[in-house]
Coordinates of C-alpha atoms in Angstrom, one line a residue:
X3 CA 35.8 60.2 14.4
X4 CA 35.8 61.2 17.8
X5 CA 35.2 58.8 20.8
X6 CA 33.4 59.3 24.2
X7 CA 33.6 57.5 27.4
X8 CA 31.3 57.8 30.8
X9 CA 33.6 56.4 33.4
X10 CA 32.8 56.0 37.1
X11 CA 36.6 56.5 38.9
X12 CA 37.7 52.9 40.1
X13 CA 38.9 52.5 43.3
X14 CA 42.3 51.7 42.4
X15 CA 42.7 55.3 40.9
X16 CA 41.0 57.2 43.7
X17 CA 43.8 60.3 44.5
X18 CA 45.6 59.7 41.2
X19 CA 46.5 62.9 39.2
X20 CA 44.2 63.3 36.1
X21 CA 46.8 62.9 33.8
X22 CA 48.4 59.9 34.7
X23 CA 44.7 58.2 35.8
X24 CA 43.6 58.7 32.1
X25 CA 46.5 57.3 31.0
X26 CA 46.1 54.2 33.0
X27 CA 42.5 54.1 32.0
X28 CA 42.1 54.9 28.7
X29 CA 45.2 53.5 27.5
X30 CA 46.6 57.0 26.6
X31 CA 50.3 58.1 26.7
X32 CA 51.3 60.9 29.6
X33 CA 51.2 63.9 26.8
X34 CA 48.2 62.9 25.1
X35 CA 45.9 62.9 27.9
X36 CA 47.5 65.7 29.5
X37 CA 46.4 67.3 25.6
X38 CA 43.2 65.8 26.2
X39 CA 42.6 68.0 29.6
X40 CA 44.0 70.8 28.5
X41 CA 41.2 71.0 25.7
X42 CA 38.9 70.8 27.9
X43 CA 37.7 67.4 26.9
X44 CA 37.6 65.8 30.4
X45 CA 35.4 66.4 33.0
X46 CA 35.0 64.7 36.3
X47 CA 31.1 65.0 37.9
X48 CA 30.4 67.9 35.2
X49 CA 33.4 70.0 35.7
X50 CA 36.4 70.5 33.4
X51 CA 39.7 68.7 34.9
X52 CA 43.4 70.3 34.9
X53 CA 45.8 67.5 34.7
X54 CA 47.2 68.3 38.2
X55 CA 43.7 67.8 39.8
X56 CA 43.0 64.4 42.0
X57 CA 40.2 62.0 41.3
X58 CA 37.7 61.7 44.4
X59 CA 35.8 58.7 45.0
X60 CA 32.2 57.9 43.5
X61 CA 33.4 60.7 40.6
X62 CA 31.6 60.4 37.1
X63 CA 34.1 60.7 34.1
X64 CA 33.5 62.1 31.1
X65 CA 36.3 61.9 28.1
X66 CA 36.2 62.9 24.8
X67 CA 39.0 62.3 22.1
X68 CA 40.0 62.0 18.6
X69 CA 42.7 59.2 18.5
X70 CA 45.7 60.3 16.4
X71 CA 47.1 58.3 13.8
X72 CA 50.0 56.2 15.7
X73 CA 53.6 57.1 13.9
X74 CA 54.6 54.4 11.9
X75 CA 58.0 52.2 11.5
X76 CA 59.4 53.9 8.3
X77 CA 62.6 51.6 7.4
X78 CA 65.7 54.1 6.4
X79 CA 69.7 53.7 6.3
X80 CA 71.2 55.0 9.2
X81 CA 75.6 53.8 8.2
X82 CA 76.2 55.5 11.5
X83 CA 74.7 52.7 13.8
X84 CA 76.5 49.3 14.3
X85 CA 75.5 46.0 14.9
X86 CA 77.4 44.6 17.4
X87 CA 75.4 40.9 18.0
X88 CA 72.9 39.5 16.2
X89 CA 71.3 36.0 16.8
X90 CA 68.3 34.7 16.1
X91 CA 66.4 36.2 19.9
X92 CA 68.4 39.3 19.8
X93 CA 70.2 42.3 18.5
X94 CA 72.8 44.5 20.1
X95 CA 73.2 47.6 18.6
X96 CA 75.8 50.5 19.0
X97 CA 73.4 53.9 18.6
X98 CA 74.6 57.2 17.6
X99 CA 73.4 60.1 19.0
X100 CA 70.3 61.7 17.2
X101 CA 68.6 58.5 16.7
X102 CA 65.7 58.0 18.7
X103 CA 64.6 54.3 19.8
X104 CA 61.2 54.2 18.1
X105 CA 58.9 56.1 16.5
X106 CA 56.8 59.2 18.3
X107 CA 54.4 62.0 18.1
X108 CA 56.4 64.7 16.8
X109 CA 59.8 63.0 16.2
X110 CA 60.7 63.1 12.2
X111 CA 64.4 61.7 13.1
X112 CA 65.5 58.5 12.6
X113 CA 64.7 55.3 14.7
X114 CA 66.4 52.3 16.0
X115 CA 63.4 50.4 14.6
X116 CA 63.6 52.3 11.4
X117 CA 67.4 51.7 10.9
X118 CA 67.0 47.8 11.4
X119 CA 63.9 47.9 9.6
X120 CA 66.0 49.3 6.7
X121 CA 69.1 46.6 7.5
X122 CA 66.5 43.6 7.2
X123 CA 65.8 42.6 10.6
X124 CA 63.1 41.1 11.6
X125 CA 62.2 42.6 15.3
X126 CA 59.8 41.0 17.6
X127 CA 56.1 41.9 17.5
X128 CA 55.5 42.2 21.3
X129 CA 55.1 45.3 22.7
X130 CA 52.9 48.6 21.3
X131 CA 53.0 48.8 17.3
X132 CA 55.7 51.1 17.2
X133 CA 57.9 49.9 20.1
X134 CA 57.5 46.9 19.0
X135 CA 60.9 44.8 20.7
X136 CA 62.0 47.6 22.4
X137 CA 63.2 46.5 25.8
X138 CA 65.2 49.4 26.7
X139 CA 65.4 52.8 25.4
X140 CA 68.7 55.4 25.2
X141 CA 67.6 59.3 25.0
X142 CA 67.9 60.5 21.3
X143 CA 71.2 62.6 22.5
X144 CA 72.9 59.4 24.4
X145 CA 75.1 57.2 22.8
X146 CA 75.7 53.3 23.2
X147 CA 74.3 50.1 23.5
X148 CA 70.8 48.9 22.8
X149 CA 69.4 45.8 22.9
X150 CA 66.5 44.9 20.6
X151 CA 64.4 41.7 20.9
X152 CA 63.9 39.4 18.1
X153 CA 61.7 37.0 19.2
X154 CA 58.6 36.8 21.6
X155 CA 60.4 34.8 24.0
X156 CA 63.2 37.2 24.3
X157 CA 61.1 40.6 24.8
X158 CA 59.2 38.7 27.2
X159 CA 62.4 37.6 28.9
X160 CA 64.1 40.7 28.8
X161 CA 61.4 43.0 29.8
X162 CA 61.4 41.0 32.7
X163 CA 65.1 40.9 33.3
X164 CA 64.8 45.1 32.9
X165 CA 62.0 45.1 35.4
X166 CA 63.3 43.1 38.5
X167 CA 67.0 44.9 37.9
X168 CA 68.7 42.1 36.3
X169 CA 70.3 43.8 33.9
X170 CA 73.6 45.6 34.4
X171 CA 73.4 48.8 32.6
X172 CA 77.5 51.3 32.5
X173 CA 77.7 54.2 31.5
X174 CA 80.3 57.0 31.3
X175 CA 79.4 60.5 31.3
X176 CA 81.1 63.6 31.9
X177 CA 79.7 66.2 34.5
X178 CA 80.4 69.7 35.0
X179 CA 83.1 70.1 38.4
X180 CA 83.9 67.4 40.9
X181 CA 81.6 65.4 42.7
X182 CA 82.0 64.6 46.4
X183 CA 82.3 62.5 47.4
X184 CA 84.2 61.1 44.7
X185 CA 82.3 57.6 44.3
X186 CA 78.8 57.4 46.2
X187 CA 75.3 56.5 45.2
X188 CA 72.5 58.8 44.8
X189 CA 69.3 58.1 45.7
X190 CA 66.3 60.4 45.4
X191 CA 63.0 59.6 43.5
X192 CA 62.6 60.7 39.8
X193 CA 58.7 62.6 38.3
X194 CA 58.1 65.1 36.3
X195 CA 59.1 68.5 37.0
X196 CA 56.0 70.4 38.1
X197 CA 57.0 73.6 36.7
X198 CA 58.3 72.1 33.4
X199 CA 56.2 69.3 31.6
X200 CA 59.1 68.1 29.4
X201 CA 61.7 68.0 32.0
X202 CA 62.0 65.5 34.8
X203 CA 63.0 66.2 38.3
X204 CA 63.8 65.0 41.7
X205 CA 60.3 64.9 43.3
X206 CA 58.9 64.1 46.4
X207 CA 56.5 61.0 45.8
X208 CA 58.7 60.5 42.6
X209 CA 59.4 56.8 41.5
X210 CA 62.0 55.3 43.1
X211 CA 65.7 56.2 41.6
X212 CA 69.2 54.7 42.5
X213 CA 72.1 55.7 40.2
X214 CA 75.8 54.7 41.4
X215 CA 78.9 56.8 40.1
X216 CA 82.3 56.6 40.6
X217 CA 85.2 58.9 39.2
X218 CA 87.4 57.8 36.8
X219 CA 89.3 60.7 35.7
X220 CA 89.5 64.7 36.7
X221 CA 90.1 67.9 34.6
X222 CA 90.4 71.7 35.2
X223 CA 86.6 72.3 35.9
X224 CA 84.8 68.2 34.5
X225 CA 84.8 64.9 35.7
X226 CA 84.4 61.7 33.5
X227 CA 82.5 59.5 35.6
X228 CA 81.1 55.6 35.5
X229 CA 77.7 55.4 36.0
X230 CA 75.9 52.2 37.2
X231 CA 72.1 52.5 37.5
X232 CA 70.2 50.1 39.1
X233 CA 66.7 51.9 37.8
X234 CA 65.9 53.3 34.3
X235 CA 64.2 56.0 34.6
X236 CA 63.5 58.6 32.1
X237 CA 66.5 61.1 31.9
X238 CA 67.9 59.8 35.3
X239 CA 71.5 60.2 34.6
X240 CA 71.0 63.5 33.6
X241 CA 68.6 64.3 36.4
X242 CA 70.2 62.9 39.4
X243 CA 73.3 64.2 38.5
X244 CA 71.9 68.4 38.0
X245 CA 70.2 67.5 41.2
X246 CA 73.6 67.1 42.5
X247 CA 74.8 70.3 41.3
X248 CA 77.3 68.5 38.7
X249 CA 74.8 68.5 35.0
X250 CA 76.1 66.3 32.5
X251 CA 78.9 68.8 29.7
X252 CA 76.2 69.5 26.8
X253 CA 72.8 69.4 28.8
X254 CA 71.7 72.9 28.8
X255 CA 68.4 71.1 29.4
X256 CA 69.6 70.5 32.7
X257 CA 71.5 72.9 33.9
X258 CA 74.9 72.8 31.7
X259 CA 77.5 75.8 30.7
X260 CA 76.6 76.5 27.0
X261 CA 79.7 77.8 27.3
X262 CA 81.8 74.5 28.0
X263 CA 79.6 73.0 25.6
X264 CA 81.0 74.8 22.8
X265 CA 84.4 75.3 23.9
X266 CA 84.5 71.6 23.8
X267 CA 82.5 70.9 20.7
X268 CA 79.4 69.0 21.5
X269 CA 76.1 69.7 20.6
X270 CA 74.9 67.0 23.1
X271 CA 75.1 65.8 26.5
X272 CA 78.5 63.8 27.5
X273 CA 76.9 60.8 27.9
X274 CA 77.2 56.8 26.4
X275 CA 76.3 53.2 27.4
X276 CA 79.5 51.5 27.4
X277 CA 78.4 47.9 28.6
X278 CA 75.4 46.2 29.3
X279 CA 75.5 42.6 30.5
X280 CA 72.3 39.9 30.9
X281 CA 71.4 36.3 31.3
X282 CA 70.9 35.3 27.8
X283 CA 66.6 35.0 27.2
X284 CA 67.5 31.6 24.8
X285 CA 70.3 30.0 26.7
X286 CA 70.7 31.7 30.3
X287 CA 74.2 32.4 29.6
X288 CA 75.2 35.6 31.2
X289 CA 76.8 37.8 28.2
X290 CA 78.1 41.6 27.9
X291 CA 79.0 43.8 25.2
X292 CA 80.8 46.5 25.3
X293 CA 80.6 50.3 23.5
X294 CA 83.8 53.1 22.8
X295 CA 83.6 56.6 23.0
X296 CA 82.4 57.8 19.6
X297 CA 84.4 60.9 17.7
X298 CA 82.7 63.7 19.4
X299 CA 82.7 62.3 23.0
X300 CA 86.5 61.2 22.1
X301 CA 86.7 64.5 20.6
X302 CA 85.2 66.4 23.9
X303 CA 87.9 64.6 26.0
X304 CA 90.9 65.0 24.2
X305 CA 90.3 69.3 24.5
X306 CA 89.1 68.7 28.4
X307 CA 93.2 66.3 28.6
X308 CA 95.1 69.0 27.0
X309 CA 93.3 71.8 29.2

């Protein structure tokens, strides 16, 4: 069944973008209202919205949708992905690329969720149904560390910790060139691409971004660099560093050689979360775990040493 909704725009979303104001209002991810609008199922004061438009004050809302089903938590065996702490408020977890975190329109892959799920763990309820004690999440292609809440205290805690930067998030990832300066800090806000919906982008009026790099090692035409990140934003390794001129080995997405790509053997981007360290959520203890290269990345480096 289909559901309707006569809104009057609230103050607090007056010069918001459609999308992202229906989201906010209605409860909706990004992509499903921008699907909504592009149906023609919104309408602000009688006329049909485009996702880019801007609410006005004293505007009438009109939405129409049919809620999809949300994907479910289907448990499966994923030998690939390690378990590398356990306790009874958290799990750390080594990922493998090609496993996404949880469950989305769409993706038919495996899940962190799922692969736990299928290992016996019991993961905490907080959070939407099918993130359900995800505190952080790693792109499907991006290997390395995850950690998973157990218990309601710990996603609480966590989530928190992730929120006011209290988290200290490495990663190592391997960029086309050299950058210069050879260690520096990059800061330039992170939104959608405007000409490309699934990308994101540097943007003016973006959300704030800082990643810090510095090089550890140099090859004939790559770096491999250590990446600290004191935001999370989606793709923001990935993005800060095309925006740089320097895209990640294996991220035609952004900007990548398909060329180096295959000359070095990956089918993904040069990228993995070696060590992530916290203030425990049960005991306040600060811990870190640590993450090696898998085969491929291993593999990648080995062609780039003997180049």
């Amino acid at each position: 069944m289909s559901e309707l909704r006569h809104l009057p725009v609230p103050d607090g979303l007056v010069g918001e973008r459609a999308d992202a104001a229906l989201a906010k209002l209605l409860g909706f991810s990004r992509v499903f209202a921008q699907q909504v609008i592009a149906a023609g199922q919104a309408t602000l004061d009688g006329v049909p919205l485009q996702k880019s438009d801007r609410l006005h004050a004293g505007g009438m809302l009109v939405v129409e949708w049919t809620p999809k089903a949300e994907p479910t938590i289907e448990p499966v065996i994923v030998p690939e992905l390690s378990v590398i702490h356990d306790d009874e408020h958290i799990v750390v977890i080594d990922k493998p690329a090609g496993v996404a975190a949880h469950p989305s329109l769409g993706w038919s892959g495996p899940t962190v969720l799922g692969a736990l799920a299928g290992a016996g763990f019991r993961i905490s309820t907080s959070g939407q149904p099918e993130r359900q004690g995800i505190v952080q999440r790693l792109d499907v292609g991006t290997s390395g560390l995850m950690v998973v809440a157990k218990s309601e205290h710990a996603y609480t805690m966590l989530k928190r910790a992730f929120r006011n930067r209290e988290v200290e998030k490495t990663y190592h990832a391997v960029v086309q060139g050299y950058p210069d300066p050879l260690s520096g800090t990059i800061d330039g806000p992170i939104a959608r691409n405007p000409k490309h919906e699934w990308k994101f982008a540097v943007v003016h009026g973006g959300k704030p971004s800082i990643t810090h790099y510095d090089t550890l090692e140099v090859f004939r035409a790559a770096s491999l660099l250590e990446v600290g990140l004191e935001t999370g934003r989606t793709h923001q390794i990935r993005v800060h560093m095309s925006a740089q001129r320097h895209p990640l080995v294996g991220d035609p997405m952004y900007g990548s050689d398909p060329v180096m790509a295959e000359l070095v053997g990956l089918d993904r981007q040069w990228l993995h979360a070696v060590k992530v360290g916290f203030d425990h959520p049960a005991t306040g203890e600060w811990v870190e775990y640590e993450s090696g290269y898998p085969d491929d990345l291993q593999h990648a480096l080995a062609i780039l040493r003997a180049q």
